[in-house]
Short mmCIF file of C-alpha atoms and ligand atoms in Angstrom, two decimals:
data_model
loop_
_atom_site.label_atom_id
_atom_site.label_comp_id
_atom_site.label_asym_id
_atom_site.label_seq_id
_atom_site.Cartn_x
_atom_site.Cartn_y
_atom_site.Cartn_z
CA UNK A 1 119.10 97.63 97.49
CA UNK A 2 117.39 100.61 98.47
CA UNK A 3 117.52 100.75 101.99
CA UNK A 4 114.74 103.10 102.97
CA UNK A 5 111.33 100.58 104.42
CA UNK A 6 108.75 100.34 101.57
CA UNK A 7 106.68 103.01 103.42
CA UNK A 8 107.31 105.59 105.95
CA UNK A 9 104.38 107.40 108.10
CA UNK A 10 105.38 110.77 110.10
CA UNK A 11 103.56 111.98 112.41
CA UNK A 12 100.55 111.50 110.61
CA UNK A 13 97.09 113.65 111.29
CA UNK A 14 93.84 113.65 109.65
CA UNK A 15 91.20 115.49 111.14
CA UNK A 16 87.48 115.95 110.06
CA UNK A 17 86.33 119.64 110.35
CA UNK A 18 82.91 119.82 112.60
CA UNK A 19 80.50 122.02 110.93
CA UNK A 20 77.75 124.03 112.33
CA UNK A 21 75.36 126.87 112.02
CA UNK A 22 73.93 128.52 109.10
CA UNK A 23 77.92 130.02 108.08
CA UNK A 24 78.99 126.23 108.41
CA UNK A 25 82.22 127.09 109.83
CA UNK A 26 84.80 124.68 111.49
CA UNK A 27 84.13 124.39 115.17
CA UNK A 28 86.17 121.97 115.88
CA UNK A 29 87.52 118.96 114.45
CA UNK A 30 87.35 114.96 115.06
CA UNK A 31 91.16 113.70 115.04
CA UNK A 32 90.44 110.42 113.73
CA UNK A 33 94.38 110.53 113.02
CA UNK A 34 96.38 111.99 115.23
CA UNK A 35 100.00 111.49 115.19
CA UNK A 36 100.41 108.10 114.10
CA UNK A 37 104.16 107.25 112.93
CA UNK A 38 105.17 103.78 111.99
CA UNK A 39 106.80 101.80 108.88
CA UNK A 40 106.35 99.02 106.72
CA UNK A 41 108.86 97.11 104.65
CA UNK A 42 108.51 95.59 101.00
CA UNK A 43 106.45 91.85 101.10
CA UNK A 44 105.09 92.64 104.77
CA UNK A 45 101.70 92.80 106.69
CA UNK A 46 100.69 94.82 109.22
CA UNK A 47 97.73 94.05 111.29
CA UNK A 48 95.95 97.22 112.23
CA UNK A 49 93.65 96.94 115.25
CA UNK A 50 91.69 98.83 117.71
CA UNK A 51 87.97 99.75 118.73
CA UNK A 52 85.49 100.87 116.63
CA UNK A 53 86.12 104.38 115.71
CA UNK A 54 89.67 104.49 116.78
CA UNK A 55 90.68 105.83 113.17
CA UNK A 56 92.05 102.93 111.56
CA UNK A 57 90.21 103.61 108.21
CA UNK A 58 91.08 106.86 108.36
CA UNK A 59 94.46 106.00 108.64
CA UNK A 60 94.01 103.68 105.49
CA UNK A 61 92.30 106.15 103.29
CA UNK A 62 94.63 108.76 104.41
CA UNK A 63 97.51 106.42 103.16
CA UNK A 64 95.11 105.59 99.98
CA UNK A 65 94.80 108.84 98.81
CA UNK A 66 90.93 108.85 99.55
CA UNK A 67 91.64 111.69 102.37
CA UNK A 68 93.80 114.61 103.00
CA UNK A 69 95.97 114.95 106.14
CA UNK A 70 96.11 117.74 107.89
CA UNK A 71 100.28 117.30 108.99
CA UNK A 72 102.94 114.78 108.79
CA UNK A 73 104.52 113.17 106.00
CA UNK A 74 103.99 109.53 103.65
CA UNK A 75 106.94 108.11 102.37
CA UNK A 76 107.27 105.39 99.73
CA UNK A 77 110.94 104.38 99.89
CA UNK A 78 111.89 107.80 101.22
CA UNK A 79 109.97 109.70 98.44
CA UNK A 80 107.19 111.94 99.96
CA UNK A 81 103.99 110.44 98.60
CA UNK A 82 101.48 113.53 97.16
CA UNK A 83 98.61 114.25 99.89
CA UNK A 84 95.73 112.45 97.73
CA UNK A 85 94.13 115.67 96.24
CA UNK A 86 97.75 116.31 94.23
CA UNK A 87 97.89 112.53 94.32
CA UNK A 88 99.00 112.04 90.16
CA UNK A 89 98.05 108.79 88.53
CA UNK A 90 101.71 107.04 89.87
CA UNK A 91 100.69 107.10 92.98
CA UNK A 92 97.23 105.69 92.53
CA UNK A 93 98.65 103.25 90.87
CA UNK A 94 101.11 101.95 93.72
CA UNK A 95 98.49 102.23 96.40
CA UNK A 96 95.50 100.17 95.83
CA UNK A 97 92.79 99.73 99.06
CA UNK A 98 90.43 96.71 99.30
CA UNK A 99 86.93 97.63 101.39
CA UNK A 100 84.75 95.60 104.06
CA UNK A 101 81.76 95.63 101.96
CA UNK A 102 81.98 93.32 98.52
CA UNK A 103 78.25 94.49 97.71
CA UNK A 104 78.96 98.26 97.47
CA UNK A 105 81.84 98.55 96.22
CA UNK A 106 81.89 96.69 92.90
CA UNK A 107 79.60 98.72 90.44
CA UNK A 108 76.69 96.05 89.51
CA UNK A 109 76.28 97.68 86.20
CA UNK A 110 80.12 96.94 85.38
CA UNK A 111 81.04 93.54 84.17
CA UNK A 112 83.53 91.34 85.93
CA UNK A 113 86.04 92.20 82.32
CA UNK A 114 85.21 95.82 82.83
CA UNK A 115 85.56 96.41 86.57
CA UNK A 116 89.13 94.48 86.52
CA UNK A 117 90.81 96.16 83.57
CA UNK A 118 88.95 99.70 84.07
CA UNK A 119 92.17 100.84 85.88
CA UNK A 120 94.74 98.92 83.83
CA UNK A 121 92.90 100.81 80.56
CA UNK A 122 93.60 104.13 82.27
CA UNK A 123 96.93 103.56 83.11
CA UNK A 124 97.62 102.53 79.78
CA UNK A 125 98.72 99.19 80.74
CA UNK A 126 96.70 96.64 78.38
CA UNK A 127 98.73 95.24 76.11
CA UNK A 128 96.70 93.11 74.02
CA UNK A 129 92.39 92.63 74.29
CA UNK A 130 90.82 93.70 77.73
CA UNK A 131 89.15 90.66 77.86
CA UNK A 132 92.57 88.18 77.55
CA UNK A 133 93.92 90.56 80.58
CA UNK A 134 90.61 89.92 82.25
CA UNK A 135 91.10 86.78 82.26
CA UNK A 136 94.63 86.19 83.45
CA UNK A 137 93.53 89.07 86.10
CA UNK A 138 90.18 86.68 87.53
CA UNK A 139 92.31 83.63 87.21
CA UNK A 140 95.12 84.34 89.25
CA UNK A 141 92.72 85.26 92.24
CA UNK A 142 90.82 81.71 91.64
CA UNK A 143 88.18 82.72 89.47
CA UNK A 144 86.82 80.76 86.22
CA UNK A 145 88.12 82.97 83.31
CA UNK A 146 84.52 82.83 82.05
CA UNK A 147 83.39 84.76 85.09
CA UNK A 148 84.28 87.63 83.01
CA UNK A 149 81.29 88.27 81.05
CA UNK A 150 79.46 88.37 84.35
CA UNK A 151 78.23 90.75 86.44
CA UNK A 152 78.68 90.91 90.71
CA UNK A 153 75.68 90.68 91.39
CA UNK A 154 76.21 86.59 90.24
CA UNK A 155 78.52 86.07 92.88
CA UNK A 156 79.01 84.93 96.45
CA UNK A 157 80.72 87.46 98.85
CA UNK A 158 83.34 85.43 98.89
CA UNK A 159 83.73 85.87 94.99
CA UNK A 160 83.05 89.23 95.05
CA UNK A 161 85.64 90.33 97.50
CA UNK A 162 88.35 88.04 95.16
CA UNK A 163 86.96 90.70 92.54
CA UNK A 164 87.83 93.34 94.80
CA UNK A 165 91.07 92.18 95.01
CA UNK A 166 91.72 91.22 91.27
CA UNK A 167 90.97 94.94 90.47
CA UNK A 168 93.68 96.07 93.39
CA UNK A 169 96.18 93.71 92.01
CA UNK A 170 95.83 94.29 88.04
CA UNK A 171 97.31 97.82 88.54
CA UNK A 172 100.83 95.88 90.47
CA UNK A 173 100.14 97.95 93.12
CA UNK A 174 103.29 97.73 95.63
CA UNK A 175 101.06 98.40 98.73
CA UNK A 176 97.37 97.53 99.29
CA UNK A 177 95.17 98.50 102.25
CA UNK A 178 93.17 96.46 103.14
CA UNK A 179 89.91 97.77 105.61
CA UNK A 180 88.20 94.45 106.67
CA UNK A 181 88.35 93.56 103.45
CA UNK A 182 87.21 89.48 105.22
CA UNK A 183 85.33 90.97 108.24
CA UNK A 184 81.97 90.52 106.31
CA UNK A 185 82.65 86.95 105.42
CA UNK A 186 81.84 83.53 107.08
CA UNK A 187 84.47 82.23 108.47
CA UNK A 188 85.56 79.42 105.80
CA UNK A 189 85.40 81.85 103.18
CA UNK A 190 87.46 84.38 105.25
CA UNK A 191 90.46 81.44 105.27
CA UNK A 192 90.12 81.07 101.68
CA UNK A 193 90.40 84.86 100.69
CA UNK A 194 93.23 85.12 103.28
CA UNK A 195 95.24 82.40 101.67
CA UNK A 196 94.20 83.78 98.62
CA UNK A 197 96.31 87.49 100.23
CA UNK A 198 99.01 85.56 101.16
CA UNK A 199 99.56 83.73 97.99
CA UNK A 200 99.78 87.46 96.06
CA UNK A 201 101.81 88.88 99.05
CA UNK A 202 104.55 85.82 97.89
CA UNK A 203 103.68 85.83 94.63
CA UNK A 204 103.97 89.91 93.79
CA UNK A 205 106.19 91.13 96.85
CA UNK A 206 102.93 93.08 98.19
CA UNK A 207 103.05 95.13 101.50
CA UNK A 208 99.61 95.08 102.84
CA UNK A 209 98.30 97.37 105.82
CA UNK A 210 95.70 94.99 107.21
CA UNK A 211 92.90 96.75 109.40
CA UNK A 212 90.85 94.23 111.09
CA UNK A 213 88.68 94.40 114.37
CA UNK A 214 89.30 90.57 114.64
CA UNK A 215 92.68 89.83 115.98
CA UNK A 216 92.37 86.42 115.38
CA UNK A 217 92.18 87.21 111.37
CA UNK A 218 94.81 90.01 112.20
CA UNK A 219 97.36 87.10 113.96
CA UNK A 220 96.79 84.39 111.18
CA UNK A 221 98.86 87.22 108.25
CA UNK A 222 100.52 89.95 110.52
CA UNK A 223 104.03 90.41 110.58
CA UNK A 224 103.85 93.24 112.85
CA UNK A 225 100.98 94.86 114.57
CA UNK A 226 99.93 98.20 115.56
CA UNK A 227 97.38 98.82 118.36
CA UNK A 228 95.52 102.44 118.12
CA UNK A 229 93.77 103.84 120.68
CA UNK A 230 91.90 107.28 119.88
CA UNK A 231 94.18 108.17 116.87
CA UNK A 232 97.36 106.72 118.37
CA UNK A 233 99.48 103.73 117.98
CA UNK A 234 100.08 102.67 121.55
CA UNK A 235 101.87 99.87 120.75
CA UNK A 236 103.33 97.88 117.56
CA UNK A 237 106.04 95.19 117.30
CA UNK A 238 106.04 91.81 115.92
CA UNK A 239 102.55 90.15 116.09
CA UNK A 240 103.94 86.97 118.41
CA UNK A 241 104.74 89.27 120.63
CA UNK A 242 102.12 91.89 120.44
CA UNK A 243 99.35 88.94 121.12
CA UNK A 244 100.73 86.95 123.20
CA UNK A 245 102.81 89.20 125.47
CA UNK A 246 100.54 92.46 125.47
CA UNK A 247 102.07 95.59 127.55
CA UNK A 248 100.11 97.96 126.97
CA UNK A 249 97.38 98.27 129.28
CA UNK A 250 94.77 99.03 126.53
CA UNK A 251 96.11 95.68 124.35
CA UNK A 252 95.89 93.58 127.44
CA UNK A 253 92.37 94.77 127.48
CA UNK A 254 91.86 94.15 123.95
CA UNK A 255 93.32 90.70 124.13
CA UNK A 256 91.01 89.77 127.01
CA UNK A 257 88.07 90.39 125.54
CA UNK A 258 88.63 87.65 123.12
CA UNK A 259 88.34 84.09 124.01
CA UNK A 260 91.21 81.59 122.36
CA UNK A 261 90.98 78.12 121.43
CA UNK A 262 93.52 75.78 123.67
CA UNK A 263 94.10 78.44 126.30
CA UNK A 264 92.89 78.86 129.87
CA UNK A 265 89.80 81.22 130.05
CA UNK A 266 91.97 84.47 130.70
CA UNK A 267 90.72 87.08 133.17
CA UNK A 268 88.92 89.78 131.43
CA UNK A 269 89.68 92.96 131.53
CA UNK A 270 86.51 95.42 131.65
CA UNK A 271 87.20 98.51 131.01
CA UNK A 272 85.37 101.80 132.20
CA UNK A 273 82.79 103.68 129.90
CA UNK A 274 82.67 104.23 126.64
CA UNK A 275 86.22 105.44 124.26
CA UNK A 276 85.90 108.95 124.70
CA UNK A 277 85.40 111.23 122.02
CA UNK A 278 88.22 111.77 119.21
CA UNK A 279 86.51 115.37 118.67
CA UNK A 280 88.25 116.31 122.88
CA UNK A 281 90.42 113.70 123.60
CA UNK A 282 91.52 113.90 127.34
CA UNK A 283 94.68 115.28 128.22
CA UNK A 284 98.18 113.07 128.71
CA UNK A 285 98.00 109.76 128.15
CA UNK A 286 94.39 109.49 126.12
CA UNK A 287 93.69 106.28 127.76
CA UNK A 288 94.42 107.48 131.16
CA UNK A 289 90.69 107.79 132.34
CA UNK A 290 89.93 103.94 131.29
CA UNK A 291 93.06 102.66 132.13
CA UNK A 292 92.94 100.14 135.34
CA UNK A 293 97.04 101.19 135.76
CA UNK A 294 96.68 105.02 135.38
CA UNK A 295 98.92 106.95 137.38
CA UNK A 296 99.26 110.50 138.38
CA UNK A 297 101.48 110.96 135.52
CA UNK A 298 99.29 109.80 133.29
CA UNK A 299 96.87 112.43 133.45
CA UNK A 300 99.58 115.63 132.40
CA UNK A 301 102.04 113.89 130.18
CA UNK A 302 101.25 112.43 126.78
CA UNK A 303 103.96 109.51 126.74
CA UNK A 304 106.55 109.01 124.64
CA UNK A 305 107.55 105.59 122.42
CA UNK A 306 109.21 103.35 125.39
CA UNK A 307 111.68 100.52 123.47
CA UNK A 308 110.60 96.72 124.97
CA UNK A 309 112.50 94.21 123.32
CA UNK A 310 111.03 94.04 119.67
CA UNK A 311 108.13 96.27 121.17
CA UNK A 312 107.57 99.68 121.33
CA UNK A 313 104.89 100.68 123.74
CA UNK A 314 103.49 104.60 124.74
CA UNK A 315 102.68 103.75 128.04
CA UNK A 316 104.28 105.55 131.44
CA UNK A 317 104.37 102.09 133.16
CA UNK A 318 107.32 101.18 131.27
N1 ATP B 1 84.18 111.71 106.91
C1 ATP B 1 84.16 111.91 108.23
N2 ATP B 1 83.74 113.08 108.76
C2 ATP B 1 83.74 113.29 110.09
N3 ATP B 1 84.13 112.37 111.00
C3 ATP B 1 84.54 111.18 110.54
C4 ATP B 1 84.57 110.88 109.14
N4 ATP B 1 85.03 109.60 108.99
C5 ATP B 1 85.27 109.14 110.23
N5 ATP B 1 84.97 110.08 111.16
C6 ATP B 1 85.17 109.95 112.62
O1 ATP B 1 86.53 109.72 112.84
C7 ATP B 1 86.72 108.76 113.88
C8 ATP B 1 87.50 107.58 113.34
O2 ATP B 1 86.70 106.89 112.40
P1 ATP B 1 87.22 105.66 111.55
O3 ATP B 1 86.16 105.27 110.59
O4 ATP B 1 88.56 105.97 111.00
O5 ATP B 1 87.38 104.54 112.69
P2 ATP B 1 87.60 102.96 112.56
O6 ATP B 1 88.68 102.62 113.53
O7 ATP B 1 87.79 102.59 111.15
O8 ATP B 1 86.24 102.37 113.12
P3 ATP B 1 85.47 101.00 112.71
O9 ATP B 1 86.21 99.88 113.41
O10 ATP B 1 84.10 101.19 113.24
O11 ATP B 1 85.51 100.88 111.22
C9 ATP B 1 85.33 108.41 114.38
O12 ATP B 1 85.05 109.22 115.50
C10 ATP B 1 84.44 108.77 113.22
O13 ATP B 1 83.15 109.13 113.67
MG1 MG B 2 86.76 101.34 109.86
#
C-alpha cells in the first residue's frame, strides 16, 4: 500500500489577473485561491463550504485542470499533478468535475450514447460498440439503457445531472469534483443523486471534493470538511465535528445562519458587512474586520494552523 493520501494540495494559489486600460495590463489580481493546503485520501469526501465567492470553484477547477495556479503544488499519491495547461490526457482522465448547472453543461446536440462514451472514445477505452458501453455507462447511474438514443433536452434535472455523472465516471476517474453538482435540484431529487454518489464512491473507490453552499447536503456525504473564508481554509477536520462543534469564529457564524431540524433555535450570529474583496484582502487574520472575537492580534498576524483534537483551526483564539 502506497502510503502517500490519494491527493495532496500545497499551498495552493490561483489568482485572476485584473485588466484595464487600452494596454490591458495586470493591475492587480483577485486571489480567489490563496494558500489553501489540505489532503484527501482514496474512497473519501470532502465537503467544501463557504460564502459565495470565497473561491471554492476555483479551488475545484484549479484541481480539475480547468485553471492554472499561480504557486503551490497538486499531488496525486505524491506525484506532482501537471498545472492543467501541460495537463496530458492521464491526468484528465483521473480527474473528472461534475457542474451545478445540468442544462449547460450537457451539449443538447449530443446524444445521451455520444456525450457518455465521447471521452472513453478518446482515451481509447471502448472495447466493443459505443452504444453497448453506453449502456452499461447510463445503467449503472439508474438510467433506462434506452435513454441512450436520446437527447438532454428529454430529461428531468435530476436525469440530466445522473448524465453528468455517467460521463465523469465512464473515464474511472479516481477523483471527481463535484461544484454543486445537487444545489440546483429539489430536494427529493438531490437525495436520490446523492445516494446515487455514494453508491459509486463504494462501488469504484472514488474520492470526491464536494463544494456545496448547503451544509446540510455537505453533512449528509462528508467525511471531512473544509471551511474557506476569502481563499483560505480556516478550518477542516472530520465533518461531526466541524458541524456540530464549530471553532472557528467564521464556521460558528456559518452554522448559525442555518436552522436544523430537532435542535433548539440557536443564536445567530450576524456578522458585519459584506466579505471583503478577494482582489485586497485585509491584513492578518482576513476575517479579522467581521469577526465578533477579533483581537489586537488579529489585525497584524495572519495565523497559523492551531491542532484541536481532530480539528485544525487558523484562528488566534486558540
Ligand atoms: N475567471 C475569473 N476571472 C476573474 N475573477 C474570477 C474568475 N472566476 C472567479 N473570479 C473571482 O474569484 C473569486 C472566487 O470565485 P469563485 O467562483 O471561486 O467562488 P465560489 O466560492 O465558487 O462562489 P459561489 O458560491 O458563488 O459559487 C470571486 O471574487 C470571483 O469574482
Ligand atoms: Mg462556485
Amino acid at each position: 500500500m502506497n502510503p502517500e493520501p490519494l491527493l495532496t494540495v500545497r499551498d495552493l494559489k490561483t489568482w485572476y489577473p485584473i485588466r484595464r486600460g487600452v494596454l490591458n495590463r495586470a493591475m492587480g489580481f483577485v486571489r480567489a485561491v490563496d494558500g489553501v493546503s489540505f489532503s484527501l485520501e482514496k474512497g473519501r469526501t470532502l465537503g467544501l463550504v463557504g460564502e459565495s465567492g470565497c473561491g471554492k470553484t476555483s479551488l475545484g477547477r484549479s484541481l480539475a485542470g480547468l485553471e492554472v495556479p499561480r504557486s503551490g503544488e497538486v499531488l496525486f499519491r505524491g506525484e506532482p499533478v501537471p498545472p492543467g495547461n501541460r495537463r496530458g490526457k492521464i491526468w484528465h482522465k483521473r480527474i473528472q468535475m461534475i457542474f451545478q448547472d445540468p442544462f449547460s453543461s450537457l451539449n443538447p446536440r449530443m446524444t445521451v450514447m455520444d456525450i457518455v462514451t465521447e471521452g472513453m472514445a478518446e482515451h481509447g477505452m471502448l472495447k466493443g460498440s459505443r452504444e453497448q458501453a453506453a449502456r452499461e455507462v447510463v445503467s449503472r447511474v439508474g438510467l433506462d439503457p434506452d435513454a441512450v438514443f436520446r437527447y438532454p433536452h428529454e430529461f428531468s434535472g435530476g436525469q440530466r445531472q445522473r448524465i453528468s455523472v455517467a460521463r465523469a465516471v465512464s473515464l474511472n476517474p479516481e477523483l471527481v469534483v463535484c461544484d454543486e453538482a445537487v444545489s440546483a435540484l429539489d430536494v427529493s431529487v438531490q437525495a436520490q443523486v446523492i445516494r446515487l454518489l455514494k453508491r459509486l464512491q463504494e462501488e469504484l473507490a472514488l474520492s470526491y471534493l464536494f463544494i456545496s453552499h448547503d451544509l446540510a447536503v455537505v453533512s449528509t456525504l462528508s467525511h471531512e470538511v473544509a471551511v474557506m473564508y476569502l481563499g483560505k481554509i480556516v478550518e477542516y477536520g472530520p465533518t461531526a465535528e466541524v458541524l456540530h462543534k464549530p471553532q472557528h469564529p467564521y464556521t460558528q457564524a456559518l452554522l448559525s445562519a442555518v436552522p436544523r431540524p430537532g435542535k433548539e433555535k440557536t443564536h445567530r450570529i450576524v456578522l458585519p458587512g459584506e466579505p471583503p474583496s478577494p482582489a485586497r484582502p485585509p491584513s492578518g487574520c482576513r476575517f479579522h474586520p467581521r469577526c465578533p472575537q477579533a483581537m489586537e492580534v488579529c489585525r497584524s498576524v495572519d495565523p497559523d494552523a492551531r491542532t484541536r483534537g481532530p480539528v485544525q483551526v487558523w484562528c488566534h483564539l486558540y
